[in-house]
Short mmCIF file of C-alpha atoms in Angstrom, two decimals:
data_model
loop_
_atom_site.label_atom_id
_atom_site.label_comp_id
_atom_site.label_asym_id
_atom_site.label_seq_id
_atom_site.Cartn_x
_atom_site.Cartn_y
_atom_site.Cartn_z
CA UNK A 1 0.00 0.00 0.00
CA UNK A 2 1.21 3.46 -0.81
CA UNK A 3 0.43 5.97 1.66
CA UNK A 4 1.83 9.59 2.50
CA UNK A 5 2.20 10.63 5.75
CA UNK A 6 4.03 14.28 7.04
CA UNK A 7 3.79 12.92 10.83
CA UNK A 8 6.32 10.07 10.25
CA UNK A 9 9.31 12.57 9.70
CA UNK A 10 10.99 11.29 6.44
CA UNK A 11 13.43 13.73 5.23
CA UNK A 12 11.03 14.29 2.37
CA UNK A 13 7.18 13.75 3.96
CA UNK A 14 5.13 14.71 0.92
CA UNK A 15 6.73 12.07 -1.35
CA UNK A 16 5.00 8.32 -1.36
CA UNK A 17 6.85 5.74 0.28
CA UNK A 18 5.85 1.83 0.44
CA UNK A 19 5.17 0.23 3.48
CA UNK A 20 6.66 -3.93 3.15
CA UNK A 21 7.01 -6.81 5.04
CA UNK A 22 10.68 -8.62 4.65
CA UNK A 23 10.08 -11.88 2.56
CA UNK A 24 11.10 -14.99 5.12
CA UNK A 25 13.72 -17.13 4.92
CA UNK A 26 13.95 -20.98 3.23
CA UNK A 27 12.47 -23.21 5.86
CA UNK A 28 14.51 -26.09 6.98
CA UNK A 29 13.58 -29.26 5.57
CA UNK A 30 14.63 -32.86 6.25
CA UNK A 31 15.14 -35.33 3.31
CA UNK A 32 15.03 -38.65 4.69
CA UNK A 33 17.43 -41.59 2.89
CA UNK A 34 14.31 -43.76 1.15
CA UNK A 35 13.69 -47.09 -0.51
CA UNK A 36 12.81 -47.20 -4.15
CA UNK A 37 9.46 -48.56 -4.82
CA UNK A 38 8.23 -47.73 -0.98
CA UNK A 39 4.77 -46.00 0.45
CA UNK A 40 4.84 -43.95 3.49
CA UNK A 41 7.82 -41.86 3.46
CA UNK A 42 7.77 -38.91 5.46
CA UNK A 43 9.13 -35.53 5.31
CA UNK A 44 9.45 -32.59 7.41
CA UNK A 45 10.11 -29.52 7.50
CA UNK A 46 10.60 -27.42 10.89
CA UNK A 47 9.62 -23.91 12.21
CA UNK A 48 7.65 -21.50 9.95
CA UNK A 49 4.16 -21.01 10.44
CA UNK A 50 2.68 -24.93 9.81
CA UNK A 51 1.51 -24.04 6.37
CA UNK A 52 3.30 -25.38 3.75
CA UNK A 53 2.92 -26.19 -0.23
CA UNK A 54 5.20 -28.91 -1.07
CA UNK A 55 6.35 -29.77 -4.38
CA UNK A 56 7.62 -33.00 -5.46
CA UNK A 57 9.31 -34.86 -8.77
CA UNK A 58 7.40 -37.35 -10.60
CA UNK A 59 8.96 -40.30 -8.61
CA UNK A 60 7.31 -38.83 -5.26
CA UNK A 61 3.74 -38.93 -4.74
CA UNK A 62 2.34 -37.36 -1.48
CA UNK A 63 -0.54 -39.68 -0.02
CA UNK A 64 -1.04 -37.01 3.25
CA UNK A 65 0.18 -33.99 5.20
CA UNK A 66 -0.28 -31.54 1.87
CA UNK A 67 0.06 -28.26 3.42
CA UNK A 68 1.67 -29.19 6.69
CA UNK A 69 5.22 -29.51 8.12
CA UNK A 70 4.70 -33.00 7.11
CA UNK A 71 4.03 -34.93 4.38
CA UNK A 72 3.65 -38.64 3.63
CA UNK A 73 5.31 -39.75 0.38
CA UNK A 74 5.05 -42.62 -2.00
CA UNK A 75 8.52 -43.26 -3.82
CA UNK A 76 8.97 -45.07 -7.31
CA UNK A 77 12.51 -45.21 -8.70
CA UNK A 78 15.10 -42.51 -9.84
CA UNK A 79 15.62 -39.14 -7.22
CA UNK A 80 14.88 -35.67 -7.60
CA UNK A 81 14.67 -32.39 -5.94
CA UNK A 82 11.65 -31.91 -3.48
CA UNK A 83 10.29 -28.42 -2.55
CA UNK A 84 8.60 -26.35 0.14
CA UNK A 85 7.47 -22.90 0.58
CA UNK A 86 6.64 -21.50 4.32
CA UNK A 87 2.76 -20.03 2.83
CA UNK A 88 3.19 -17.79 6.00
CA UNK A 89 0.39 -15.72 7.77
CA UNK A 90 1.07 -12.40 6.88
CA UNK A 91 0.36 -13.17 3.28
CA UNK A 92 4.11 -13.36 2.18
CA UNK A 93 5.46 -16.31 0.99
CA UNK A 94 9.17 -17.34 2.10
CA UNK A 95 11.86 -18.38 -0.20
CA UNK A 96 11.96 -22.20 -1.35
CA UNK A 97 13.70 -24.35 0.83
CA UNK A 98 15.11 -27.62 -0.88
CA UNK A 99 16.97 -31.64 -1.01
CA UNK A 100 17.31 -34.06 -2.81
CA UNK A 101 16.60 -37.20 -0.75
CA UNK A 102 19.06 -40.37 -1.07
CA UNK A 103 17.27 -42.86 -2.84
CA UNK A 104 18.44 -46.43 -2.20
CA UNK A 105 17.99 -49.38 -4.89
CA UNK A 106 15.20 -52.47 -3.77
CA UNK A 107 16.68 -55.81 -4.03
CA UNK A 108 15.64 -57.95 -7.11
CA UNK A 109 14.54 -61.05 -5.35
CA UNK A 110 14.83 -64.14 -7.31
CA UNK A 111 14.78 -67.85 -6.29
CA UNK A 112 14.80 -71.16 -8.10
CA UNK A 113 13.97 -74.58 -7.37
CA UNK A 114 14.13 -78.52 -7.92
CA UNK A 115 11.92 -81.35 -6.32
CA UNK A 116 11.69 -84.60 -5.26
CA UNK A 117 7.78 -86.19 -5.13
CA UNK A 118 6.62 -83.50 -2.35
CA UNK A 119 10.59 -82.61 -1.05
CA UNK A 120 11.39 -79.37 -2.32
CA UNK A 121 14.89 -77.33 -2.02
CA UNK A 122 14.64 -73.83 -3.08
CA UNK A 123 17.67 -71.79 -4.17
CA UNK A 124 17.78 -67.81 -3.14
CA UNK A 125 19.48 -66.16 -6.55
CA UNK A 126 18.71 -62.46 -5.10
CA UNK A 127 22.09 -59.87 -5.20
CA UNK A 128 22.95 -58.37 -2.24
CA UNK A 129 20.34 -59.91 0.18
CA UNK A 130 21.43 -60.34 4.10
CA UNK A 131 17.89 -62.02 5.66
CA UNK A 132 14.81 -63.73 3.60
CA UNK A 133 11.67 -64.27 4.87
CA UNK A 134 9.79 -67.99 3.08
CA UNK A 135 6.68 -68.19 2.62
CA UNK A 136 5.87 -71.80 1.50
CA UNK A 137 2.11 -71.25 0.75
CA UNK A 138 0.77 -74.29 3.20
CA UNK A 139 1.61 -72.20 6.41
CA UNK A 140 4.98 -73.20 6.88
CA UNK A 141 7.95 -70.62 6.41
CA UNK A 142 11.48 -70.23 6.89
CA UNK A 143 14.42 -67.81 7.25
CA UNK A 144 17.09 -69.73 5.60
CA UNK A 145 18.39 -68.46 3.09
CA UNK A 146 18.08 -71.83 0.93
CA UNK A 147 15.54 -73.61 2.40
CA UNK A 148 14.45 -77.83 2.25
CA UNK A 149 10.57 -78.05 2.32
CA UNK A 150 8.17 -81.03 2.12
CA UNK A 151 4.56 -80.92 1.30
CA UNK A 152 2.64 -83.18 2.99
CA UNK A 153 -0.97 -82.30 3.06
CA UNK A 154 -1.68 -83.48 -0.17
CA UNK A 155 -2.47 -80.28 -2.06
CA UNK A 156 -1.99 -79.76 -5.81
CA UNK A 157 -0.48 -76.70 -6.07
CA UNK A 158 1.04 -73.66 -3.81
CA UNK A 159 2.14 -70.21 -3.80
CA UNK A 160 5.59 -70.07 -2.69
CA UNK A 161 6.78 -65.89 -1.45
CA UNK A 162 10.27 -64.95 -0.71
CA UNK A 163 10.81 -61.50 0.77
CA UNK A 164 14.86 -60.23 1.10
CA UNK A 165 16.38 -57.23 2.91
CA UNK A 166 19.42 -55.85 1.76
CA UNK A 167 22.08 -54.10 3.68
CA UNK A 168 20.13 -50.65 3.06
CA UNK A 169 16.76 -51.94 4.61
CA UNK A 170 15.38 -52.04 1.41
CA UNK A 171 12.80 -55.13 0.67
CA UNK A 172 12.05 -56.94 -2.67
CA UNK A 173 9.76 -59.84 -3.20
CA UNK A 174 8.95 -62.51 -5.49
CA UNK A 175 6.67 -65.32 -5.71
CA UNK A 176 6.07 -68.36 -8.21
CA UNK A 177 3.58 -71.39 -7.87
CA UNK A 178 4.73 -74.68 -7.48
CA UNK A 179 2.69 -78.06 -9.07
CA UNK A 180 2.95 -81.38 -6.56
CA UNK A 181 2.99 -84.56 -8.60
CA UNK A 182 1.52 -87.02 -6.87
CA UNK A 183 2.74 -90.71 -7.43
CA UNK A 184 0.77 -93.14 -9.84
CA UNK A 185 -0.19 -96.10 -7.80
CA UNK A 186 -0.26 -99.20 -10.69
CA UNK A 187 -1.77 -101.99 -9.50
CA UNK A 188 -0.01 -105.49 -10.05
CA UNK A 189 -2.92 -107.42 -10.90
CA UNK A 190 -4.62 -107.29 -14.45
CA UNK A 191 -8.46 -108.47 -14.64
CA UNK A 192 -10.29 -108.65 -17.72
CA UNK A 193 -12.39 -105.72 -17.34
#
């Protein structure tokens, strides 16, 4: 607003003079280190007045928290820079604050395996795994990382899940159905019909 004023005792009062409020500062936000391919992420951004616009790249997706210090992000692949502006309540927007969060690579979990009648021995072929989590579809499970199983309830088929961790805390899955053959019982004796 542009007002003029004699009482304020500028060296010239009859001349205009503008009346502004100092644009804030960035706000201080926190990038957290992230999984690729992960759902709630969250970051946050402290002090400021608690309303926020947040702007992320095409890899982030925020799920919650848009326009508040924090926000709840799902992450695909690839990194990019993420955004905030303090929205302020004195109608002037701060300067953008910014990071670029460390986005760590998901394990490509892979496994193979061979069988005997309802004995099965599966193989972990995952890089860079340190724990897996089995899943052998009947109930059972185990944390090995190459695991012996045997079916013996009889079912025809089952879905078989391994889940790895690697060293960053990052998870990857992968599942594949298995077939049970069950042995042909021939009978020894041969009757006319």
């Amino acid at each position: 607003t542009t007002r003029t004023k004699a009482a304020w005792n500028f060296p010239n009062p009859g001349l205009p003079y503008i009346l502004s409020t100092v644009k804030p500062g960035p706000p201080t936000l926190n990038c957290p280190t992230i999984c690729e391919n992960t759902t709630n992420n969250v970051f946050t951004v402290s002090g400021g007045s608690g309303n926020f616009q947040w702007t992320f790249p095409s890899s982030g997706t925020i799920t919650s928290g848009q326009g508040s210090s924090n926000v709840t992000v799902d992450w695909t692949t690839g990194t990019g820079q993420v955004t905030v502006i303090d929205l302020g309540t004195n109608g002037c927007s701060s300067q953008p604050g910014n990071c670029t969060p460390t986005v760590n690579p998901s394990p490509l979990a892979q496994f193979t395996y061979t069988e005997d009648g309802s004995n099965y021995s599966f193989t972990d072929q995952t890089n860079g795994a340190v724990s897996w989590n089995w899943s052998f579809g009947d109930g059972n499970g185990s944390a090995s990382q190459n695991p012996n199983h045997v079916y013996e309830d009889g079912g025809d088929s089952y879905l078989v899940t391994l889940v790895v961790t690697n060293n960053n805390g990052c998870v990857g899955g992968a599942t594949q159905t298995i077939q049970i053959f069950h042995d042909i019982v021939v009978p020894n004796i041969i009757t006319p019909n």
